[in-house]
Each structure stands twice: as C-alpha cells, then as structure tokens.
C-alpha cells in the first residue's frame, strides 16, 4: 500500500508537479526537533531546550526494488529521489518518471514514518545494470564517495556541460552569491546545523535553494525539483554550495547539465579533475571578493589577464 505521491502530467508545455497536500505539512514539522541541553556560559549553568536539525534515513526504491538509503533532513523527499536518479544516470527528464510515492511503513503506534519512497519509471526506460547491482548506504556527510570514475560520469551524462550555451560571469557577480545564499537559509538560522545549495541565474538571481543535513542531498533536492518542473538541463545556471566541493557534487552538477559549480570552501583534487575533463567551471574559496577558479576559466569574464600563469 502506498502513501501520498507524485505523478507527472503529460502534454506540450506541461510542468511535472509534486503533490504535497497533507504530507507537505507533516514533513515540515520534522525538519527540526527539540532536545534538552545543558548550557554552560562563563561558568553559569542552565538547562534549556535546543532546536536541532532532524536527521532520518530515507530508503529509495526503483521500480519496487531497494536501491539506496541516505541520511537526510525530511522534506522534499520526492525531489531528493528524482535528483539522486539524475546523478546516477538513470533518468534525465520528468517524462521518464511515471510516479513517485511514499511506501506504507508504520511505527508501533501505527504512524507512517514516510521514510521509504518508490520511484516507478515510465514504460520503456531502461535501468543501467550497474544501478541495480549496487545497493548503497549513504551518510549525511558523504553520498556515493568514490563510486564513479571520471570516465563513467563523462560517458553517462545526457546533458554535457561542455556543450552548454555560453555563460559568462564576472567575479563581482560570483562574489555576491554567498551572501544571497546565506540570507535564504531559514532553517540554518534556527539550528546552525544545515548545509545549503542554491541555483542562481547567470544574472545572479536566486532561482531555488534547499537545506539539508547532507550537502549532496541539498543538491539532489534542487536537481529533482528542476526535473519535475521540466527545467533540465540547467544549462544557464550556477550551483553554489555552502561547504566544500567534492567529486560527488561536481558529478551531480555535470549530470544535471549545470555549467558552473561554486563553493565557499575548497574543492577536492578529484572534483578538479572531473571539472577539467567535463568542461565544468569550478570555483572554490568563494569568500568576500576573492575566489579560486580551478577549471573552466573561460566562463569567467576578466577585465585584465595580468597575473595569470
């Protein structure tokens, strides 16, 4: 028995929307939880309740078969599942999804946990063999660490970023993005414990933002929402993440057709290698007015070429 879900609508120009109804409201209450804490400040001790970010497992099933378990902040679960499948090369558009539903699963009190989703693919969509052979567990800090090779990502994407329309960004525009992301982190303000990912237009307009205990989940939620809204590939977007830029995040950007990935912290060596191989522009240490461009510098509009090796 299935719970609330999403099914695409078909037809020219139709958007693929998720049904939120009552489940949207029930999940909102699970984004944060209250726990007692002993507070010590300058020698003074007090007991108080603190607001913490929620972390729960989500099992993703594909055509009824278990595929992956990820530790996430509840909410936007259908988008998370869809985005995960995009990053795995299973789907590339909303018309390849027949439905996404919560599976029945109750606690001893008879309450549905909403921690299992099943993605049913549209007829004719072929699942890569490697996807079903691999049953993975992903943590909130690391998704599919080291799973894919550079060649696998380059050959499996259906939205090559090297073939994306030309995008040119000034350093000044990029430098303004972290503050815009921070201003949109509403749950972080209450907990101090969430990563965030945001999509910006090439003009610097905030298009969408998602928060999650895992940065890879936040990106999957962005990509999944774009898929269900019929906006893939995101060929004119900039993806900004609140932490470091790992290989996995570069992989997710490439698979969604995002030409620019920026991070406020450092990238990994493998992320830089993937960016260089795929044509992705990778920016790290985006803080204040400074940044490092590790790959794809042709998308950065510089007034002068001096000081470059």
Coordinates of C-alpha atoms in Angstrom, one line a residue:
X1 CA 0.0 0.0 0.0
X2 CA 1.4 3.4 -1.0
X3 CA 1.1 6.8 0.6
X4 CA 0.9 10.2 -1.0
X5 CA 2.9 10.7 -4.1
X6 CA 3.7 12.4 -7.3
X7 CA 2.7 11.6 -10.9
X8 CA 3.7 13.6 -13.9
X9 CA 1.2 15.2 -16.1
X10 CA 1.7 14.9 -19.8
X11 CA 1.3 17.2 -22.8
X12 CA 3.1 20.0 -24.5
X13 CA 4.5 22.6 -22.1
X14 CA 3.1 20.8 -19.0
X15 CA 5.0 21.0 -15.8
X16 CA 5.7 18.0 -13.6
X17 CA 4.5 18.9 -10.2
X18 CA 4.7 17.1 -6.9
X19 CA 1.7 16.5 -4.8
X20 CA 2.3 18.0 -1.4
X21 CA -1.2 18.1 0.2
X22 CA -1.1 16.9 3.8
X23 CA 2.3 15.2 3.6
X24 CA 4.0 18.6 2.9
X25 CA 2.7 19.9 6.2
X26 CA 3.5 16.8 8.2
X27 CA 7.1 16.7 6.9
X28 CA 7.6 20.4 7.7
X29 CA 7.2 19.6 11.4
X30 CA 10.0 17.1 11.1
X31 CA 12.7 19.4 9.7
X32 CA 13.7 20.3 13.3
X33 CA 13.4 18.7 16.7
X34 CA 13.8 19.8 20.3
X35 CA 16.2 18.3 22.7
X36 CA 17.3 19.2 26.2
X37 CA 20.8 20.6 26.6
X38 CA 23.0 21.6 29.5
X39 CA 24.2 25.1 28.7
X40 CA 27.4 26.4 30.2
X41 CA 28.3 30.1 29.6
X42 CA 31.1 31.9 31.5
X43 CA 30.7 29.5 34.5
X44 CA 26.9 29.8 34.6
X45 CA 25.0 26.5 34.1
X46 CA 21.4 26.2 32.9
X47 CA 19.1 23.6 31.4
X48 CA 17.2 24.5 28.2
X49 CA 15.6 23.0 25.1
X50 CA 17.6 23.5 21.9
X51 CA 16.4 23.3 18.3
X52 CA 18.2 20.7 16.3
X53 CA 18.1 19.7 12.6
X54 CA 16.3 16.4 12.1
X55 CA 18.2 13.5 10.5
X56 CA 16.4 10.4 9.4
X57 CA 17.0 7.6 6.9
X58 CA 15.3 7.6 3.5
X59 CA 15.2 4.4 1.5
X60 CA 14.9 5.0 -2.2
X61 CA 13.4 2.2 -4.2
X62 CA 13.4 1.9 -8.0
X63 CA 10.5 0.1 -9.6
X64 CA 9.9 -1.5 -6.2
X65 CA 13.4 -2.7 -5.6
X66 CA 15.7 -1.2 -2.9
X67 CA 18.4 1.0 -4.4
X68 CA 19.8 3.2 -1.7
X69 CA 19.5 4.6 1.8
X70 CA 20.6 8.1 2.6
X71 CA 20.6 10.0 5.8
X72 CA 18.7 13.2 5.2
X73 CA 16.6 16.0 6.7
X74 CA 12.9 15.1 6.0
X75 CA 11.2 17.2 3.3
X76 CA 11.4 17.4 -0.5
X77 CA 11.8 13.6 -0.5
X78 CA 10.4 13.1 -4.0
X79 CA 12.7 15.7 -5.3
X80 CA 15.6 14.1 -3.5
X81 CA 14.8 10.7 -5.0
X82 CA 14.5 12.2 -8.5
X83 CA 17.7 14.2 -8.2
X84 CA 19.5 11.1 -7.0
X85 CA 18.4 9.2 -10.1
X86 CA 19.6 12.0 -12.3
X87 CA 23.0 11.9 -10.7
X88 CA 23.1 8.2 -11.2
X89 CA 22.4 8.5 -14.9
X90 CA 19.1 6.6 -14.6
X91 CA 16.8 9.5 -15.7
X92 CA 17.4 12.8 -17.5
X93 CA 13.8 14.2 -17.7
X94 CA 10.5 14.2 -16.0
X95 CA 8.8 12.2 -18.8
X96 CA 10.9 9.2 -17.7
X97 CA 9.2 9.1 -14.3
X98 CA 5.7 7.5 -14.0
X99 CA 5.3 8.1 -10.3
X100 CA 7.0 8.7 -7.0
X101 CA 5.1 7.6 -3.9
X102 CA 5.7 7.0 -0.2
X103 CA 5.6 3.4 0.7
X104 CA 3.5 2.3 3.6
X105 CA 5.6 1.8 6.7
X106 CA 4.3 2.4 10.2
X107 CA 5.7 2.6 13.7
X108 CA 4.4 0.5 16.6
X109 CA 1.9 3.4 17.2
X110 CA 0.6 3.0 13.6
X111 CA 2.1 6.2 12.3
X112 CA 3.6 6.2 8.8
X113 CA 7.2 7.2 9.0
X114 CA 7.4 8.5 5.4
X115 CA 11.0 7.2 5.2
X116 CA 10.6 5.0 2.1
X117 CA 9.9 6.2 -1.4
X118 CA 9.4 4.2 -4.6
X119 CA 10.2 5.7 -8.0
X120 CA 8.3 4.0 -10.8
X121 CA 9.9 4.7 -14.2
X122 CA 7.9 5.3 -17.4
X123 CA 7.4 2.3 -19.7
X124 CA 10.5 1.9 -22.0
X125 CA 13.0 3.5 -19.6
X126 CA 15.9 1.1 -19.3
X127 CA 17.7 1.0 -16.0
X128 CA 21.5 0.6 -16.2
X129 CA 22.7 -2.8 -14.9
X130 CA 25.2 -1.2 -12.6
X131 CA 22.4 0.7 -10.8
X132 CA 20.5 -2.4 -9.8
X133 CA 23.7 -4.3 -9.0
X134 CA 24.7 -1.7 -6.4
X135 CA 22.7 -1.3 -3.2
X136 CA 24.2 1.5 -1.3
X137 CA 24.1 3.3 2.0
X138 CA 25.0 6.9 2.0
X139 CA 25.6 9.1 5.1
X140 CA 24.7 12.7 5.5
X141 CA 28.3 13.8 5.1
X142 CA 29.2 11.5 2.2
X143 CA 26.9 10.3 -0.6
X144 CA 28.4 7.9 -3.1
X145 CA 32.0 8.6 -2.2
X146 CA 34.4 7.2 -4.7
X147 CA 31.7 5.3 -6.5
X148 CA 32.1 6.6 -10.0
X149 CA 35.2 7.1 -12.2
X150 CA 35.8 10.2 -14.4
X151 CA 35.1 8.1 -17.5
X152 CA 31.8 6.8 -16.1
X153 CA 30.5 10.3 -15.5
X154 CA 31.7 11.7 -18.8
X155 CA 30.1 8.9 -20.8
X156 CA 26.8 8.6 -18.9
X157 CA 25.7 12.2 -18.8
X158 CA 23.0 13.2 -21.3
X159 CA 23.5 16.9 -20.6
X160 CA 27.2 17.6 -21.5
X161 CA 28.2 20.8 -19.8
X162 CA 30.9 21.3 -22.4
X163 CA 28.2 21.8 -25.0
X164 CA 26.1 24.1 -22.8
X165 CA 25.2 27.6 -24.1
X166 CA 27.9 30.2 -23.4
X167 CA 27.7 31.6 -19.9
X168 CA 30.0 34.5 -18.8
X169 CA 30.1 35.5 -15.2
X170 CA 32.0 38.4 -13.6
X171 CA 34.0 37.9 -10.4
X172 CA 31.8 40.7 -8.8
X173 CA 28.6 38.7 -9.6
X174 CA 30.1 35.5 -8.2
X175 CA 31.3 37.3 -5.0
X176 CA 27.8 38.5 -4.3
X177 CA 26.2 35.0 -4.3
X178 CA 27.3 33.6 -0.9
X179 CA 25.5 36.4 1.0
X180 CA 22.4 35.8 -1.0
X181 CA 22.5 32.1 -0.2
X182 CA 23.1 32.8 3.5
X183 CA 20.1 35.2 3.6
X184 CA 17.9 32.4 2.3
X185 CA 19.0 29.7 4.8
X186 CA 15.9 30.0 7.1
X187 CA 16.3 26.6 8.9
X188 CA 20.0 27.2 9.5
X189 CA 19.1 30.4 11.4
X190 CA 17.2 28.2 13.8
X191 CA 19.6 25.3 14.1
X192 CA 23.1 26.2 12.9
X193 CA 23.4 22.7 11.6
X194 CA 22.4 22.5 7.9
X195 CA 24.2 22.6 4.6
X196 CA 22.6 24.6 1.7
X197 CA 22.7 24.5 -2.0
X198 CA 21.3 27.1 -4.3
X199 CA 20.7 27.7 -8.0
X200 CA 21.3 31.2 -9.5
X201 CA 20.7 32.6 -12.9
X202 CA 23.6 33.9 -14.9
X203 CA 22.4 37.4 -13.8
X204 CA 22.8 36.4 -10.1
X205 CA 19.1 35.9 -9.4
X206 CA 18.3 33.3 -6.8
X207 CA 16.2 30.6 -8.5
X208 CA 15.9 28.0 -5.8
X209 CA 17.5 27.0 -2.5
X210 CA 17.4 23.8 -0.4
X211 CA 18.8 23.0 3.0
X212 CA 19.7 19.5 4.3
X213 CA 22.0 17.9 6.9
X214 CA 23.9 16.5 3.8
X215 CA 25.1 18.8 1.1
X216 CA 24.7 16.1 -1.5
X217 CA 21.0 15.8 -0.5
X218 CA 20.5 19.5 -0.8
X219 CA 21.8 19.4 -4.4
X220 CA 19.7 16.3 -5.2
X221 CA 16.6 18.2 -4.0
X222 CA 17.5 21.2 -6.3
X223 CA 18.0 18.9 -9.3
X224 CA 15.0 16.8 -8.6
X225 CA 12.7 19.8 -8.3
X226 CA 14.1 21.2 -11.6
X227 CA 13.4 17.8 -13.2
X228 CA 9.8 17.7 -12.1
X229 CA 9.3 21.3 -13.2
X230 CA 10.7 20.4 -16.7
X231 CA 13.8 22.6 -16.3
X232 CA 16.5 20.1 -17.0
X233 CA 19.2 20.6 -18.2
X234 CA 20.1 23.6 -16.1
X235 CA 22.4 24.8 -18.8
X236 CA 22.4 28.5 -17.8
X237 CA 22.5 28.1 -14.0
X238 CA 25.1 28.5 -11.3
X239 CA 25.2 26.0 -8.5
X240 CA 26.5 27.3 -5.1
X241 CA 27.1 25.0 -2.2
X242 CA 27.8 26.1 1.4
X243 CA 30.7 23.8 2.1
X244 CA 33.5 22.1 0.1
X245 CA 33.2 21.0 -3.5
X246 CA 33.7 17.2 -3.5
X247 CA 33.9 14.9 -6.5
X248 CA 30.3 13.8 -5.8
X249 CA 29.0 17.4 -6.0
X250 CA 30.9 18.0 -9.3
X251 CA 29.3 14.8 -10.6
X252 CA 25.8 15.9 -9.7
X253 CA 26.4 19.3 -11.4
X254 CA 27.7 17.6 -14.6
X255 CA 24.8 15.1 -14.7
X256 CA 22.3 17.9 -14.4
X257 CA 23.9 20.0 -17.1
X258 CA 24.9 22.8 -14.7
X259 CA 27.9 24.6 -16.2
X260 CA 29.2 26.4 -13.1
X261 CA 29.8 25.0 -9.6
X262 CA 30.9 27.3 -6.9
X263 CA 31.8 26.5 -3.2
X264 CA 32.7 28.7 -0.3
X265 CA 35.4 26.1 0.7
X266 CA 38.0 24.0 -1.1
X267 CA 37.4 21.5 -3.8
X268 CA 38.9 18.1 -3.8
X269 CA 41.6 17.0 -6.4
X270 CA 39.1 14.6 -8.0
X271 CA 36.5 17.3 -8.3
X272 CA 39.0 19.5 -10.1
X273 CA 39.9 16.6 -12.4
X274 CA 36.3 15.9 -13.2
X275 CA 35.6 19.6 -13.9
X276 CA 38.6 19.8 -16.3
X277 CA 37.6 16.6 -18.0
X278 CA 33.9 17.6 -18.5
X279 CA 34.1 21.3 -19.2
X280 CA 32.6 22.3 -15.8
X281 CA 33.6 25.7 -14.4
X282 CA 34.7 25.0 -10.7
X283 CA 35.2 27.9 -8.3
X284 CA 36.4 27.4 -4.7
X285 CA 37.1 29.6 -1.7
X286 CA 34.3 32.0 -2.8
X287 CA 34.5 34.4 0.1
X288 CA 34.3 38.1 0.2
X289 CA 35.8 39.4 -3.0
X290 CA 38.2 36.5 -3.5
X291 CA 37.9 33.1 -5.2
X292 CA 40.0 30.5 -6.9
X293 CA 39.0 29.2 -10.4
X294 CA 40.2 25.6 -10.7
X295 CA 38.7 24.7 -14.1
X296 CA 36.6 26.3 -16.8
X297 CA 38.0 29.8 -16.5
X298 CA 36.6 30.6 -20.0
X299 CA 33.3 31.3 -18.3
X300 CA 34.8 34.0 -16.0
X301 CA 34.7 37.5 -17.5
X302 CA 38.0 39.1 -16.5
X303 CA 38.8 42.8 -17.2
X304 CA 42.5 42.0 -17.4
X305 CA 44.6 38.9 -18.0
X306 CA 47.6 40.1 -15.9
X307 CA 48.8 37.9 -13.0
X308 CA 47.9 34.6 -14.6
X309 CA 50.4 31.9 -15.2

